[in-house]
Protein backbone atom coordinates (compact mmCIF):
# COMPACT_ATOMS: atom_id res chain seq x y z
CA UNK A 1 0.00 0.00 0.00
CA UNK A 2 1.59 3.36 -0.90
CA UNK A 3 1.78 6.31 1.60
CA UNK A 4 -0.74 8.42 -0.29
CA UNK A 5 -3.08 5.33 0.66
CA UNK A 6 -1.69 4.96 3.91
CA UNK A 7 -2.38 8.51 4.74
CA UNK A 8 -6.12 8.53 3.60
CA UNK A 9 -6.75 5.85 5.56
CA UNK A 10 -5.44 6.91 8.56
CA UNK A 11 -6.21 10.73 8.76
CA UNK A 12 -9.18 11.81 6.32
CA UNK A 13 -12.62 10.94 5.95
CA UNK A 14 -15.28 12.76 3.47
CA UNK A 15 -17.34 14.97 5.49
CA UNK A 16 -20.17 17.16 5.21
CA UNK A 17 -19.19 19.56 7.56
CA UNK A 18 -15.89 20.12 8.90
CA UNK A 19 -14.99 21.83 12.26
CA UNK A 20 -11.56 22.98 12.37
CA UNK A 21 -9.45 24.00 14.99
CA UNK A 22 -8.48 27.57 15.65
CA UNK A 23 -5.37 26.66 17.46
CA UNK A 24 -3.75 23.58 15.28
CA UNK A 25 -0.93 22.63 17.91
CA UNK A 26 -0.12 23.13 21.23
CA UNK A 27 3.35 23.10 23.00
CA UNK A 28 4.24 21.24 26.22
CA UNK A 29 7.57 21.49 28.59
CA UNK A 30 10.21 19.92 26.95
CA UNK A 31 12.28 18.05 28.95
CA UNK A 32 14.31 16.37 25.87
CA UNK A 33 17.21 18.07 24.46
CA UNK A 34 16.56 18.71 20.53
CA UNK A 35 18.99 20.11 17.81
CA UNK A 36 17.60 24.22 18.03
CA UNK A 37 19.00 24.02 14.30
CA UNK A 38 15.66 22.57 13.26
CA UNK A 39 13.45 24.56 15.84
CA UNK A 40 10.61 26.70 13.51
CA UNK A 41 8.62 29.55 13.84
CA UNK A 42 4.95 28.18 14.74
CA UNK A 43 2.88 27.67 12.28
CA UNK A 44 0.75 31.03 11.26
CA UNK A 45 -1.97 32.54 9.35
CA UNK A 46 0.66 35.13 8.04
CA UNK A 47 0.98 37.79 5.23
CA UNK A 48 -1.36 36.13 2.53
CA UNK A 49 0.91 32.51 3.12
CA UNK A 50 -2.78 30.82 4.63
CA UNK A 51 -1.41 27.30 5.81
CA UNK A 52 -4.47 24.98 7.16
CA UNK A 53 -5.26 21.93 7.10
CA UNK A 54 -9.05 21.46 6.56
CA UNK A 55 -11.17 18.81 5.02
CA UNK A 56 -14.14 19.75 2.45
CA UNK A 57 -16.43 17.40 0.70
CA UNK A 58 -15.59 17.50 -3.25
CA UNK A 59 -19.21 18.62 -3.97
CA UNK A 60 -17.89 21.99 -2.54
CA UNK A 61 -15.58 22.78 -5.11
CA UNK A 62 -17.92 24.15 -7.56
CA UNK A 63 -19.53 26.69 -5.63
CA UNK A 64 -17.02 28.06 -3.64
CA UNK A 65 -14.08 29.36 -5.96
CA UNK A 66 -15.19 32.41 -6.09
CA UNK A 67 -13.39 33.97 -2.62
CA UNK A 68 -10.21 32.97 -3.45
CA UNK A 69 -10.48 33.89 -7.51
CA UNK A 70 -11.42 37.68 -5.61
CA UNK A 71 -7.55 36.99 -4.25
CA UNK A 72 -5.95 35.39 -6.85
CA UNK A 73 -8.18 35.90 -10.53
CA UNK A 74 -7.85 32.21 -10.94
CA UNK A 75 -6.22 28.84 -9.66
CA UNK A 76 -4.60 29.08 -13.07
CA UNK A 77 -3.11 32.43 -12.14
CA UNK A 78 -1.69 30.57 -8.91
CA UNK A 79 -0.23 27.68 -10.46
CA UNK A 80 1.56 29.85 -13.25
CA UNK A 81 3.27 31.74 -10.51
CA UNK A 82 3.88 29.20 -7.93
CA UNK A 83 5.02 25.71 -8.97
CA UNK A 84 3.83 24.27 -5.76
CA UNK A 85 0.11 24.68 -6.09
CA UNK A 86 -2.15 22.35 -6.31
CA UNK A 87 -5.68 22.57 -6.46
CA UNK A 88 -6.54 21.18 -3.34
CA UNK A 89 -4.55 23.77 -1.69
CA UNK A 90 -6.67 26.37 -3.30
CA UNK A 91 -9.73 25.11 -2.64
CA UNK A 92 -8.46 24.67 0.97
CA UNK A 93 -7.35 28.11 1.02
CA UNK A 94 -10.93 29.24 0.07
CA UNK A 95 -12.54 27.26 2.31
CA UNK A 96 -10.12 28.94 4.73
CA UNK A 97 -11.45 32.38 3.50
CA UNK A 98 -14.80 31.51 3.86
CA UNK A 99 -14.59 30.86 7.47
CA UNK A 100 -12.83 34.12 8.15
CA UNK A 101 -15.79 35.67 6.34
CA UNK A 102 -18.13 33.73 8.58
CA UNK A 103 -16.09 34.69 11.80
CA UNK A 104 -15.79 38.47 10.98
CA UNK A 105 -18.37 41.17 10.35
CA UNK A 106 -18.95 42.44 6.94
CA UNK A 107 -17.01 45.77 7.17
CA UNK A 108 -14.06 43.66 9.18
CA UNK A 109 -14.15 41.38 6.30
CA UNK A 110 -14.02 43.92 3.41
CA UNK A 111 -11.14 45.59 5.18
CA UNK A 112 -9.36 41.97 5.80
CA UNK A 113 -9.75 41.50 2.39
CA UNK A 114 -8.94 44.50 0.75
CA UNK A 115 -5.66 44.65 2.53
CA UNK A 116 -4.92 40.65 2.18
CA UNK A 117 -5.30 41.06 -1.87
CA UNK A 118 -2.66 44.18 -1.62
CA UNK A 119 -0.57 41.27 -0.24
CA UNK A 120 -1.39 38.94 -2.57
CA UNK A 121 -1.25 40.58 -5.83
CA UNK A 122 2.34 41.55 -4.20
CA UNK A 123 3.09 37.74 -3.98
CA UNK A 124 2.05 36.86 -7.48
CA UNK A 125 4.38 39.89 -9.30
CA UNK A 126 7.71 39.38 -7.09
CA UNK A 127 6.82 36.46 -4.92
CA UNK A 128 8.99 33.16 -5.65
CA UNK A 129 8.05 29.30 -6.11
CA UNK A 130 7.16 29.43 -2.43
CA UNK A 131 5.14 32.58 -2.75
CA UNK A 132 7.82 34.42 -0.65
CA UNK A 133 9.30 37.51 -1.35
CA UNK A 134 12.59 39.01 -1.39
CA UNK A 135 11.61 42.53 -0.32
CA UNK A 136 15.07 43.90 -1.44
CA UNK A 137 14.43 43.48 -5.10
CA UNK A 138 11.01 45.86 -4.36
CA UNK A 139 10.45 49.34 -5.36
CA UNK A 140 10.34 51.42 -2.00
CA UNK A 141 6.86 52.04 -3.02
CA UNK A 142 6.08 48.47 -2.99
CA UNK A 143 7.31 47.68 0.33
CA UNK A 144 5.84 50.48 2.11
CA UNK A 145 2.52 49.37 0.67
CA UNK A 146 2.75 46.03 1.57
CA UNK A 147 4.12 46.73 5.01
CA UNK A 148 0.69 49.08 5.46
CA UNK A 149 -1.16 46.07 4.49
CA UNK A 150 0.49 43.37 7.22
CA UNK A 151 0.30 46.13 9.89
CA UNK A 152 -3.86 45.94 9.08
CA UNK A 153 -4.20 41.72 8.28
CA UNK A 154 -1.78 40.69 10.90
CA UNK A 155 -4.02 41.42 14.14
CA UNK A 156 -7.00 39.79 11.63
CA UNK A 157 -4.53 37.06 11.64
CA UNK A 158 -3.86 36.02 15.13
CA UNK A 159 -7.77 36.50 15.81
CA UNK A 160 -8.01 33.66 13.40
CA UNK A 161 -5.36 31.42 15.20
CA UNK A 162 -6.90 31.79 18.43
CA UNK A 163 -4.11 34.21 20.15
CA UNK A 164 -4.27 37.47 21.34
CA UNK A 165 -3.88 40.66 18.83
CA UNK A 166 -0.17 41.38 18.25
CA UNK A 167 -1.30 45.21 18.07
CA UNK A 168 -2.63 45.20 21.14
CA UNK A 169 -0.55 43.69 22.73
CA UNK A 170 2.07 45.82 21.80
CA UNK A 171 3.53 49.48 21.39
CA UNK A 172 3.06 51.18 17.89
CA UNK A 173 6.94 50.62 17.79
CA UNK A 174 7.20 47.24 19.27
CA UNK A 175 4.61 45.93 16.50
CA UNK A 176 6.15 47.46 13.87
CA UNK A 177 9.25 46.40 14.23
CA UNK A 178 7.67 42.88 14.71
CA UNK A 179 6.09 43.09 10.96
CA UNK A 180 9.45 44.23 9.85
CA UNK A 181 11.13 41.26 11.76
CA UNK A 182 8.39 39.12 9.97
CA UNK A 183 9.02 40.58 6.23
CA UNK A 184 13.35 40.32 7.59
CA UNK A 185 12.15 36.38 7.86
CA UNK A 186 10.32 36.05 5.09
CA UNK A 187 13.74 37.68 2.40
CA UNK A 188 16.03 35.63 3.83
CA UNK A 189 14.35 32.92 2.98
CA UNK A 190 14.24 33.55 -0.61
CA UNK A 191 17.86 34.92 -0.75
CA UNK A 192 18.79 31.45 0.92
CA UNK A 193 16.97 29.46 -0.98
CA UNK A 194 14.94 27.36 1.30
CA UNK A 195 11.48 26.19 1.05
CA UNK A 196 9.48 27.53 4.17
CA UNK A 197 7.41 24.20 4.21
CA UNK A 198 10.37 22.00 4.98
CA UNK A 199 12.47 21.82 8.26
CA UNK A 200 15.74 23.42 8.14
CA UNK A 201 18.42 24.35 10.02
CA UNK A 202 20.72 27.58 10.65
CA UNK A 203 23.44 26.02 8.28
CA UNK A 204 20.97 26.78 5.27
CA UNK A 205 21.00 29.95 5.62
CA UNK A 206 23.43 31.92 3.97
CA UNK A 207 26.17 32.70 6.77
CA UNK A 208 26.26 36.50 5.91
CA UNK A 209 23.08 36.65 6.41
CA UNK A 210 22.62 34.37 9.31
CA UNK A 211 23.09 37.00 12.35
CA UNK A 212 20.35 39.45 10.62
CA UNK A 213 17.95 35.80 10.43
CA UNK A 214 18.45 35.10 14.42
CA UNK A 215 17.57 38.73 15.29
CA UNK A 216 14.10 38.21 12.97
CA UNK A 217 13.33 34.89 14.31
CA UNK A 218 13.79 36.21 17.99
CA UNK A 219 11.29 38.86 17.49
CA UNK A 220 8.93 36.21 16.24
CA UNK A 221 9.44 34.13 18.93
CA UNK A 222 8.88 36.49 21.46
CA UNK A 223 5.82 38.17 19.95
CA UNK A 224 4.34 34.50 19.36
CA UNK A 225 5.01 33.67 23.46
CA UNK A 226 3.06 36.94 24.58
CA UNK A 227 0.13 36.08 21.84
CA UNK A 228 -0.65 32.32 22.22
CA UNK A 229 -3.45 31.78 24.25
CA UNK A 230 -5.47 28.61 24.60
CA UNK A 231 -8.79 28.83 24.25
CA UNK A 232 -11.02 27.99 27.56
CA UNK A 233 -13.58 26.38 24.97
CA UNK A 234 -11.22 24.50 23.32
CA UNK A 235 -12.79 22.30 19.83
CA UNK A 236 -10.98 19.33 20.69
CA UNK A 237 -9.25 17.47 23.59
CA UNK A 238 -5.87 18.89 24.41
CA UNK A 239 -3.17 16.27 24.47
CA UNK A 240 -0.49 15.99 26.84
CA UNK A 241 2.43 14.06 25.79
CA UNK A 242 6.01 12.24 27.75
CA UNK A 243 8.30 9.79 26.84
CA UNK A 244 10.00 7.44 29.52
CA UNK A 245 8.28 9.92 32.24
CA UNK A 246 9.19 13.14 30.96
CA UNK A 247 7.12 15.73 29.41
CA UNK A 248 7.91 16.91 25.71
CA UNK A 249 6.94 19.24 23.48
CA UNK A 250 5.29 18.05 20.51
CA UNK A 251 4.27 19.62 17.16
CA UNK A 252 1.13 18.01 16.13
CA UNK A 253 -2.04 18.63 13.30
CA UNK A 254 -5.20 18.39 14.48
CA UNK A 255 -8.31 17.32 12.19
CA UNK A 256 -11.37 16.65 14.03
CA UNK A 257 -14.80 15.13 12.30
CA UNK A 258 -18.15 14.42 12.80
CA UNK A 259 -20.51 11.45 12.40
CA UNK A 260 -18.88 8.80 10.42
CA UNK A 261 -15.86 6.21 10.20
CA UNK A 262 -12.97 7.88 11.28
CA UNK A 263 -11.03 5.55 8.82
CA UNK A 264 -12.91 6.65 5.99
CA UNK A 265 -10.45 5.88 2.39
CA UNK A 266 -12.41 8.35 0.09
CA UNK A 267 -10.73 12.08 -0.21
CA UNK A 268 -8.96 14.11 -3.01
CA UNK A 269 -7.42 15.98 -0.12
CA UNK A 270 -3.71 13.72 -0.24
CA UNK A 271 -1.33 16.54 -1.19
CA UNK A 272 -2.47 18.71 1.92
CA UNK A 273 -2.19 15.43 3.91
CA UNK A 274 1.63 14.55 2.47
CA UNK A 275 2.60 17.73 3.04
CA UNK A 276 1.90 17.49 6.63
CA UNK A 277 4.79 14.71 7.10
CA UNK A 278 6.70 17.74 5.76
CA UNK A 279 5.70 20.56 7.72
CA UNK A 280 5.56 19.47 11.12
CA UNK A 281 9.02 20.05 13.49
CA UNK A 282 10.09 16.15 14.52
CA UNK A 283 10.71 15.40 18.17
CA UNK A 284 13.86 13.44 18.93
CA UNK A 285 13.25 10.09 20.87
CA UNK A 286 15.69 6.98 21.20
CA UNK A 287 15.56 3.72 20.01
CA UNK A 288 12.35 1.93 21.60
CA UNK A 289 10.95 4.90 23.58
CA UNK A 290 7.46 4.42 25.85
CA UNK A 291 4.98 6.88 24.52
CA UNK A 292 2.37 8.34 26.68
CA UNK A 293 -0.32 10.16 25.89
CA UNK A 294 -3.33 11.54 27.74
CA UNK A 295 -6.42 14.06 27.73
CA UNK A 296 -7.74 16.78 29.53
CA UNK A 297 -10.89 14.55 28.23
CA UNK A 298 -9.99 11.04 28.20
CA UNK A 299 -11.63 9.36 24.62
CA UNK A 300 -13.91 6.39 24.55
CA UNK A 301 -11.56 4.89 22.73
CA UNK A 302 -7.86 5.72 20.90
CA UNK A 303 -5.49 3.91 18.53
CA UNK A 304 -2.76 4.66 16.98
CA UNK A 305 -0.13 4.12 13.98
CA UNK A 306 3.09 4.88 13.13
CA UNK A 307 4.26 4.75 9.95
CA UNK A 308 7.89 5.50 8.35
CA UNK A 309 8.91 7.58 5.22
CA UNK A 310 9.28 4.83 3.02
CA UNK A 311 5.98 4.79 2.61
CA UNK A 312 5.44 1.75 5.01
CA UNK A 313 3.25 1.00 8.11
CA UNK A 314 5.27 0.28 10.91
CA UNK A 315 3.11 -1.01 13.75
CA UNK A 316 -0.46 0.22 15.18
CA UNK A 317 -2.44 -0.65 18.15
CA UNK A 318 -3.89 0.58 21.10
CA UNK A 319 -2.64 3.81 22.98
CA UNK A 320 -1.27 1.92 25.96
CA UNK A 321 1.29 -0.07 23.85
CA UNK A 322 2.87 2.77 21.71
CA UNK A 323 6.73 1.41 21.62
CA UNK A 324 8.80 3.91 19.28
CA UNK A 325 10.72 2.17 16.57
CA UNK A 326 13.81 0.83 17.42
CA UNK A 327 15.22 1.48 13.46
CA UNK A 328 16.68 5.33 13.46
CA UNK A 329 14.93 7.38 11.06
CA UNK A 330 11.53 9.53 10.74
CA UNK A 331 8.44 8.19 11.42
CA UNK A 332 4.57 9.83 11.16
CA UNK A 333 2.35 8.86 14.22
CA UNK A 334 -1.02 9.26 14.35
CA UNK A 335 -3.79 8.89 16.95
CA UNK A 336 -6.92 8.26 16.19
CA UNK A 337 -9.60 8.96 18.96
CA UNK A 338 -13.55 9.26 19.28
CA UNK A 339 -15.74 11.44 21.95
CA UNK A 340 -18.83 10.77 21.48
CA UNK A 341 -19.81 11.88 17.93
CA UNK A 342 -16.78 13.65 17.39
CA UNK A 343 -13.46 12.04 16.33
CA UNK A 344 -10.32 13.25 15.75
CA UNK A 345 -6.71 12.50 14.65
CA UNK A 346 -3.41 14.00 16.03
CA UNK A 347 -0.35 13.63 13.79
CA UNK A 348 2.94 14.55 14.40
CA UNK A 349 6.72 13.06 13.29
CA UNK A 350 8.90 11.44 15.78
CA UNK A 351 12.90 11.19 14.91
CA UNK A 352 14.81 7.91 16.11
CA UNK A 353 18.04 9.01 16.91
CA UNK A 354 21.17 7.23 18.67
């Protein structure tokens, strides 16, 4: 069975409505000592760059292009520009847009959106493959204007994510130099070539430009730890992981359901789902590691599986006898649980190391 298959079964199910999360990870003391090479910025609703991962029944497709064609023109348009779209993406993107119009007033919405295509139509004429943009090859003009534009979307942004508004929560100055740090980020990307969906570490990025990179990131970093809340009505049971009796932080995707067979094989959603194996930051475990997870709601019932990048299944079972591999390597682990009439899968990657 290949890993597209794998995948399907294991995280997706076709759906007639979808609830997803607001807040799409959650982090936990780490008490394991990981290579900060490969730490990344949390994942973000950020400067037209909408990364989600939703599930919506294919029957939705035809009616609702429309929001993101206000953004784009076309998926066409998209694809011409950036070599990594796919149309799944887009349509996940504009299902993304049509819950922000849901979630915000009319007015707040015109102005989120109005700003947002400034942004985009940005992305299309300078952005690279990845859709990022090396602001030093920008007219003045053009940066200016597309600063203005993340100063407005930005606080629309972390509304969206469940935090707290970066512009209120800090000085005129403070937030602007924290959209500056962001666009800093987002440059040195380009001008280092590396693809923002991937983990990488410090040694990628160009050394002359490496102290200007740690400065950026830091901002982030501590702009994201006075901003990330978690919501008292949380959608979905918060996890709490540890291996051999001490806590870790893990990076994990959340999709939750409703209704029907959480192993459900029918989706066209499998790039969004593949890309997740390459998105999310691995925690490092040894050889044959004890796994424990629990609930601040503890599920009627919860598997998992864990499967490795070769495309193979490598064991599944119950919660209480998730053993780590013992082969070194990356592995995706998934657990599959049910409350009730909702059911949801957390998926993160685990690293065997020596």
């Amino acid at each position: 069975m290949n890993f597209e298959k794998t995948v399907k079964q294991s995280l997706i199910e076709k759906s007639k409505e979808v609830n997803p999360p607001q807040k799409l990870k959650q982090k936990v003391l780490n008490k394991i000592e990981m290579n900060s090479g490969l730490n990344k910025i949390k994942k973000r609703i950020v400067a037209g760059l909408i990364v989600i991962f939703l599930i919506i029944p294919t029957s939705a497709i035809a009616y609702q292009a429309y929001l993101a064609d206000e953004l784009y023109g076309s998926f066409e348009n998209v694809k011409n520009h950036f070599a990594s779209a796919t149309i799944d993406s887009y349509m996940l993107l504009n299902a993304k847009l049509l819950q922000v119009k849901g979630e915000l007033g009319k007015e707040e919405f015109q102005q989120f959106k109005d700003h947002l295509k400034i942004i985009t139509g940005v992305k299309i004429d300078y952005g690279n493959q990845y859709g990022n943009i090396d602001f030093d090859l920008l007219p003045q003009d053009k940066v200016e204007e597309i600063k203005n534009a993340m100063m407005v979307v930005q606080p629309y942004f972390d509304r969206l994510n469940g935090h707290e508004s970066s512009n209120d929560m800090l000085s005129a100055e403070e937030y602007e130099l924290y959209i500056e740090a962001l666009m800093t980020y987002e440059k040195i990307l380009v001008q280092s070539g590396i693809n923002p969906s991937k983990s990488f570490e410090n040694t990628d990025v160009k050394p002359e430009l490496l102290d200007q990179f740690l400065n950026a990131r830091g901002i982030i970093k501590d702009v994201d730890n006075k901003i990330m809340t978690i919501a008292s009505d949380s959608p979905f049971p918060i996890p709490n992981f540890s291996i051999n009796n001490q806590n870790i932080e893990v990076d994990y995707v959340v999709l939750t359901y409703l209704g029907s067979d959480i192993h459900g094989n029918d989706s066209n959603d499998s790039e969004i789902l593949l890309e997740l194996a390459e998105r999310l930051q691995p925690i490092g475990v040894t050889p044959s590691a004890i796994m424990e997870v629990t609930f601040d709601e503890q599920p009627q019932t919860i598997e998992f599986q864990i499967m490795n990048m070769q495309r193979n299944i490598y064991s599944k079972g119950s919660l209480e006898e998730l053993q780590l591999p013992t082969e070194k390597g990356d592995y995706l682990i998934v657990l599959l649980g049910e409350w009730g009439d909702e059911k949801a899968s957390y998926s993160f990657i685990a690293k065997v190391i020596d």
